[in-house]
Amino acid sequence: MRQKLVAGNWKSNGNSQFVEQLLGALKAHSDQVPSEVEVAVCPPLVYLAKAEELLRGTAFLLGAQNVSAFEEGAYTGEVTASMLKDVGCQLVIVGHTERRSLMSEEEAQFADKIRLVLQAGLQPVYCVGETLEQRRRGEALKVCREQLLAGVAAVTPEDASRLVVAYEPVWAIGTGETASPEQVQEVHACLRQVLRERFGEQADLIKILYGGSVKAANARELFALPDVDGGLIGGASLVAEEFLAICKAGINA
Ligand code: 13P
């Protein structure tokens, strides 16, 4: 059985004081986190080292929100996968819709990033998801399938089990609108099938997270779906009490 994973994507929020407060609160109540649920936090890049220090000795995992598509070298402003590994990260979000739409990043870059992340010994959390227009045109499954296949182009079957996929419908991110359980399960089952075609039985080890307006109030229903292995949480991950309640929803879900 796949272990549930709940990851908080803080996006570009917070400052040093906020990092101390939020991680302090999570640590103080870590007994509320069920041992069978893996929990990760993904603070902004500049706070990763500080977060690592604050989380040392706890079960919380540390993730980055982005990574360079290049290895070490003359790439001003870029941070490599091996640097993220060096500061204590275990996970890296790749291909978030905000990077696709606001930073014009594309699948070829995501494929490079995923390859380098795996090579550095980290786990990529690769995000896919359709826009509202694409869903209305009946293209949701096609879009997600194509994004997934393009992103994992360089992943070998041996590395496949370290991959994490996140389905984040663009229309459900930060809008308060969650995809219905039926919509979520349909896309997750489709993604699982694509992974089976691509990686064989390794596909059953790959976690597929749901992201998009997940809250304590809807997490349990979503996490209980057969192909949902946890969540990628935006806004609700910035509030300790709410995030911990979402983590708890991973138990026996
Ligand atoms: P919200 O939970 O704020 O909708 O954001 C989801 C998300 O983008 C996580 O990566």
Short mmCIF file of C-alpha atoms and ligand atoms in Angstrom, two decimals:
data_model
loop_
_atom_site.label_atom_id
_atom_site.label_comp_id
_atom_site.label_asym_id
_atom_site.label_seq_id
_atom_site.Cartn_x
_atom_site.Cartn_y
_atom_site.Cartn_z
CA MET A 1 0.00 0.00 0.00
CA ARG A 2 1.22 3.50 -0.81
CA GLN A 3 1.91 5.73 2.18
CA LYS A 4 -0.01 9.01 2.13
CA LEU A 5 1.96 12.22 1.58
CA VAL A 6 0.75 15.70 2.49
CA ALA A 7 2.99 18.49 1.20
CA GLY A 8 2.59 22.20 1.94
CA ASN A 9 3.50 24.52 -0.91
CA TRP A 10 4.01 27.89 0.75
CA LYS A 11 4.55 29.63 -2.62
CA SER A 12 6.06 33.14 -2.25
CA ASN A 13 4.71 33.77 1.24
CA GLY A 14 6.33 34.55 4.56
CA ASN A 15 9.55 35.91 6.04
CA SER A 16 12.07 34.67 8.62
CA GLN A 17 9.72 35.28 11.49
CA PHE A 18 6.87 33.48 9.74
CA VAL A 19 9.10 30.46 9.03
CA GLU A 20 10.02 30.25 12.71
CA GLN A 21 6.42 30.62 13.85
CA LEU A 22 4.85 28.16 11.44
CA LEU A 23 7.52 25.47 11.77
CA GLY A 24 7.57 26.04 15.54
CA ALA A 25 3.82 25.40 15.67
CA LEU A 26 4.06 22.30 13.45
CA LYS A 27 6.87 20.92 15.62
CA ALA A 28 5.03 21.66 18.85
CA HIS A 29 2.03 19.67 17.61
CA SER A 30 3.87 17.00 15.66
CA ASP A 31 2.29 14.37 17.92
CA GLN A 32 -0.94 15.11 16.03
CA VAL A 33 0.62 13.90 12.77
CA PRO A 34 -0.16 10.21 12.29
CA SER A 35 3.04 8.17 11.88
CA GLU A 36 1.66 6.56 8.71
CA VAL A 37 1.35 9.93 6.94
CA GLU A 38 4.44 11.57 5.43
CA VAL A 39 4.38 15.36 5.76
CA ALA A 40 6.52 17.81 3.81
CA VAL A 41 6.85 21.59 3.85
CA CYS A 42 8.08 23.58 0.85
CA PRO A 43 9.08 27.08 1.98
CA PRO A 44 10.56 29.69 -0.36
CA LEU A 45 14.06 28.87 -1.53
CA VAL A 46 15.93 31.37 0.66
CA TYR A 47 14.44 29.87 3.83
CA LEU A 48 15.27 26.23 3.06
CA ALA A 49 18.47 26.15 5.13
CA LYS A 50 16.74 27.80 8.06
CA ALA A 51 13.81 25.37 7.76
CA GLU A 52 16.20 22.44 7.67
CA GLU A 53 17.78 23.62 10.90
CA LEU A 54 14.40 24.07 12.56
CA LEU A 55 13.10 20.68 11.38
CA ARG A 56 16.25 18.65 12.11
CA GLY A 57 15.46 15.55 14.15
CA THR A 58 11.74 15.64 13.26
CA ALA A 59 9.85 13.46 10.76
CA PHE A 60 8.90 16.47 8.59
CA LEU A 61 10.34 16.35 5.09
CA LEU A 62 11.67 19.43 3.33
CA GLY A 63 10.86 20.33 -0.25
CA ALA A 64 11.78 23.09 -2.71
CA GLN A 65 9.25 24.76 -5.01
CA ASN A 66 11.45 24.87 -8.07
CA VAL A 67 14.87 23.81 -9.40
CA SER A 68 17.20 24.65 -12.25
CA ALA A 69 16.96 22.70 -15.50
CA PHE A 70 20.76 22.86 -15.64
CA GLU A 71 23.62 21.32 -13.71
CA GLU A 72 26.24 23.44 -11.98
CA GLY A 73 27.75 26.16 -14.14
CA ALA A 74 27.25 29.67 -15.49
CA TYR A 75 23.47 30.00 -15.00
CA THR A 76 23.03 33.21 -13.03
CA GLY A 77 20.27 33.01 -10.46
CA GLU A 78 19.64 29.29 -10.83
CA VAL A 79 19.76 26.75 -7.99
CA THR A 80 20.68 23.18 -8.90
CA ALA A 81 19.16 19.92 -7.70
CA SER A 82 22.42 18.93 -5.99
CA MET A 83 22.41 22.25 -4.07
CA LEU A 84 18.88 21.50 -2.87
CA LYS A 85 20.05 18.07 -1.77
CA ASP A 86 23.02 19.69 -0.04
CA VAL A 87 20.82 21.96 2.10
CA GLY A 88 18.67 19.03 3.20
CA CYS A 89 15.76 18.85 0.77
CA GLN A 90 14.13 15.52 -0.01
CA LEU A 91 11.50 16.73 -2.48
CA VAL A 92 11.24 19.27 -5.30
CA ILE A 93 8.04 20.55 -6.91
CA VAL A 94 8.40 20.63 -10.70
CA GLY A 95 6.02 22.04 -13.30
CA HIS A 96 3.63 23.88 -11.01
CA THR A 97 0.93 25.61 -13.04
CA GLU A 98 2.13 29.01 -11.81
CA ARG A 99 5.49 28.29 -13.41
CA ARG A 100 3.79 27.13 -16.60
CA SER A 101 1.53 30.16 -16.90
CA LEU A 102 3.46 33.00 -15.21
CA MET A 103 7.05 31.98 -15.95
CA SER A 104 6.37 30.41 -19.36
CA GLU A 105 8.12 27.19 -18.44
CA GLU A 106 7.51 24.20 -20.66
CA GLU A 107 7.53 20.44 -20.62
CA ALA A 108 11.01 20.05 -22.13
CA GLN A 109 12.42 21.96 -19.14
CA PHE A 110 10.34 19.91 -16.73
CA ALA A 111 11.71 16.69 -18.21
CA ASP A 112 15.27 18.01 -17.66
CA LYS A 113 14.44 19.13 -14.13
CA ILE A 114 12.91 15.78 -13.22
CA ARG A 115 15.94 13.94 -14.59
CA LEU A 116 18.34 16.11 -12.57
CA VAL A 117 16.21 15.89 -9.42
CA LEU A 118 16.21 12.08 -9.59
CA GLN A 119 19.92 12.05 -10.40
CA ALA A 120 20.58 14.11 -7.25
CA GLY A 121 18.72 11.54 -5.16
CA LEU A 122 15.64 13.70 -4.57
CA GLN A 123 11.97 13.07 -5.29
CA PRO A 124 10.29 15.23 -7.94
CA VAL A 125 6.65 16.20 -7.34
CA TYR A 126 5.52 16.76 -10.91
CA CYS A 127 2.35 18.83 -11.31
CA VAL A 128 -0.14 18.42 -14.14
CA GLY A 129 -3.61 19.85 -14.63
CA GLU A 130 -6.02 21.31 -17.14
CA THR A 131 -7.48 24.81 -17.39
CA LEU A 132 -11.22 25.45 -17.13
CA GLU A 133 -11.47 25.96 -20.91
CA GLN A 134 -9.76 22.63 -21.54
CA ARG A 135 -12.13 20.89 -19.12
CA ARG A 136 -15.16 22.50 -20.77
CA ARG A 137 -13.93 21.26 -24.14
CA GLY A 138 -13.74 17.71 -22.71
CA GLU A 139 -9.93 17.68 -22.92
CA ALA A 140 -9.01 17.26 -19.24
CA LEU A 141 -7.77 13.67 -19.49
CA LYS A 142 -5.94 14.27 -22.76
CA VAL A 143 -4.13 17.35 -21.41
CA CYS A 144 -3.09 15.64 -18.17
CA ARG A 145 -1.95 12.54 -20.04
CA GLU A 146 0.19 14.59 -22.44
CA GLN A 147 1.71 16.71 -19.68
CA LEU A 148 2.56 13.61 -17.66
CA LEU A 149 4.17 11.73 -20.55
CA ALA A 150 6.23 14.76 -21.60
CA GLY A 151 7.49 15.43 -18.07
CA VAL A 152 8.56 11.85 -17.37
CA ALA A 153 10.22 11.41 -20.77
CA ALA A 154 13.66 10.80 -19.24
CA VAL A 155 12.58 8.74 -16.20
CA THR A 156 13.78 5.12 -16.18
CA PRO A 157 11.66 2.29 -14.74
CA GLU A 158 14.30 1.91 -11.97
CA ASP A 159 13.75 5.52 -10.85
CA ALA A 160 10.00 5.56 -11.38
CA SER A 161 9.02 4.63 -7.83
CA ARG A 162 10.65 7.84 -6.54
CA LEU A 163 8.44 9.96 -8.74
CA VAL A 164 5.44 11.76 -7.20
CA VAL A 165 2.72 13.19 -9.44
CA ALA A 166 0.33 15.95 -8.38
CA TYR A 167 -2.96 16.57 -10.20
CA GLU A 168 -3.74 20.25 -9.79
CA PRO A 169 -6.63 21.45 -11.96
CA VAL A 170 -5.76 25.07 -12.75
CA TRP A 171 -9.34 26.20 -12.09
CA ALA A 172 -9.25 24.81 -8.53
CA ILE A 173 -6.03 26.50 -7.40
CA GLY A 174 -6.52 29.34 -4.93
CA THR A 175 -10.14 29.72 -6.02
CA GLY A 176 -11.86 27.89 -3.18
CA GLU A 177 -13.37 25.63 -5.83
CA THR A 178 -12.39 21.98 -5.38
CA ALA A 179 -12.76 19.36 -8.06
CA SER A 180 -15.50 16.89 -7.12
CA PRO A 181 -14.42 13.46 -5.84
CA GLU A 182 -15.65 11.94 -9.12
CA GLN A 183 -13.59 14.37 -11.21
CA VAL A 184 -10.51 13.77 -9.07
CA GLN A 185 -10.76 9.98 -9.14
CA GLU A 186 -11.34 9.97 -12.91
CA VAL A 187 -8.15 11.96 -13.60
CA HIS A 188 -6.08 10.07 -11.01
CA ALA A 189 -7.15 6.70 -12.44
CA CYS A 190 -6.20 7.96 -15.91
CA LEU A 191 -2.78 9.14 -14.66
CA ARG A 192 -2.22 5.77 -12.94
CA GLN A 193 -3.03 4.03 -16.24
CA VAL A 194 -0.56 6.23 -18.13
CA LEU A 195 2.08 5.42 -15.50
CA ARG A 196 1.34 1.67 -15.87
CA GLU A 197 1.74 1.88 -19.64
CA ARG A 198 5.02 3.73 -19.18
CA PHE A 199 6.56 2.00 -16.14
CA GLY A 200 4.72 -1.31 -15.70
CA GLU A 201 4.10 -2.46 -12.15
CA GLN A 202 6.35 0.30 -10.73
CA ALA A 203 3.35 2.54 -11.38
CA ASP A 204 1.60 1.11 -8.34
CA LEU A 205 4.36 2.55 -6.13
CA ILE A 206 4.04 6.10 -7.50
CA LYS A 207 2.10 8.51 -5.31
CA ILE A 208 -0.47 10.70 -7.04
CA LEU A 209 -1.44 13.73 -4.96
CA TYR A 210 -4.40 16.04 -5.44
CA GLY A 211 -3.98 19.81 -5.15
CA GLY A 212 -6.44 22.67 -5.47
CA SER A 213 -8.30 24.28 -2.56
CA VAL A 214 -7.75 21.33 -0.22
CA LYS A 215 -8.93 22.20 3.30
CA ALA A 216 -9.48 20.31 6.52
CA ALA A 217 -13.16 20.16 5.60
CA ASN A 218 -12.70 18.30 2.29
CA ALA A 219 -9.38 16.46 2.76
CA ARG A 220 -10.73 13.22 4.20
CA GLU A 221 -13.17 12.63 1.34
CA LEU A 222 -10.50 13.36 -1.27
CA PHE A 223 -7.75 11.30 0.39
CA ALA A 224 -10.10 8.31 0.67
CA LEU A 225 -10.37 7.99 -3.14
CA PRO A 226 -8.62 4.86 -4.43
CA ASP A 227 -6.00 6.62 -6.56
CA VAL A 228 -5.39 9.64 -4.30
CA ASP A 229 -2.28 9.27 -2.18
CA GLY A 230 -2.38 12.60 -0.37
CA GLY A 231 -2.35 16.27 -1.23
CA LEU A 232 -0.34 19.27 -2.35
CA ILE A 233 -1.66 22.10 -0.23
CA GLY A 234 -1.31 25.81 -0.98
CA GLY A 235 -3.14 28.41 1.13
CA ALA A 236 -4.18 26.01 3.88
CA SER A 237 -0.55 24.98 4.49
CA LEU A 238 0.20 28.48 5.83
CA VAL A 239 -1.99 27.96 8.89
CA ALA A 240 -0.57 25.36 11.31
CA GLU A 241 -3.89 24.21 12.73
CA GLU A 242 -5.50 23.78 9.32
CA PHE A 243 -2.45 22.03 7.84
CA LEU A 244 -2.22 19.62 10.78
CA ALA A 245 -5.92 18.81 10.42
CA ILE A 246 -5.33 18.02 6.73
CA CYS A 247 -2.39 15.76 7.70
CA LYS A 248 -4.64 13.93 10.13
CA ALA A 249 -7.14 13.33 7.33
CA GLY A 250 -4.51 11.09 5.70
CA ILE A 251 -4.95 8.42 8.33
CA ASN A 252 -7.06 5.44 7.31
CA ALA A 253 -8.35 7.50 4.42
P1 13P B 1 -4.43 26.13 -2.99
O1 13P B 1 -4.46 24.98 -1.99
O2 13P B 1 -4.18 27.46 -2.35
O3 13P B 1 -5.60 26.09 -3.89
O4 13P B 1 -3.14 25.88 -3.92
C1 13P B 1 -2.93 24.63 -4.46
C2 13P B 1 -1.56 24.58 -5.02
O5 13P B 1 -1.26 25.25 -5.99
C3 13P B 1 -0.56 23.73 -4.35
O6 13P B 1 0.59 23.61 -5.11
#
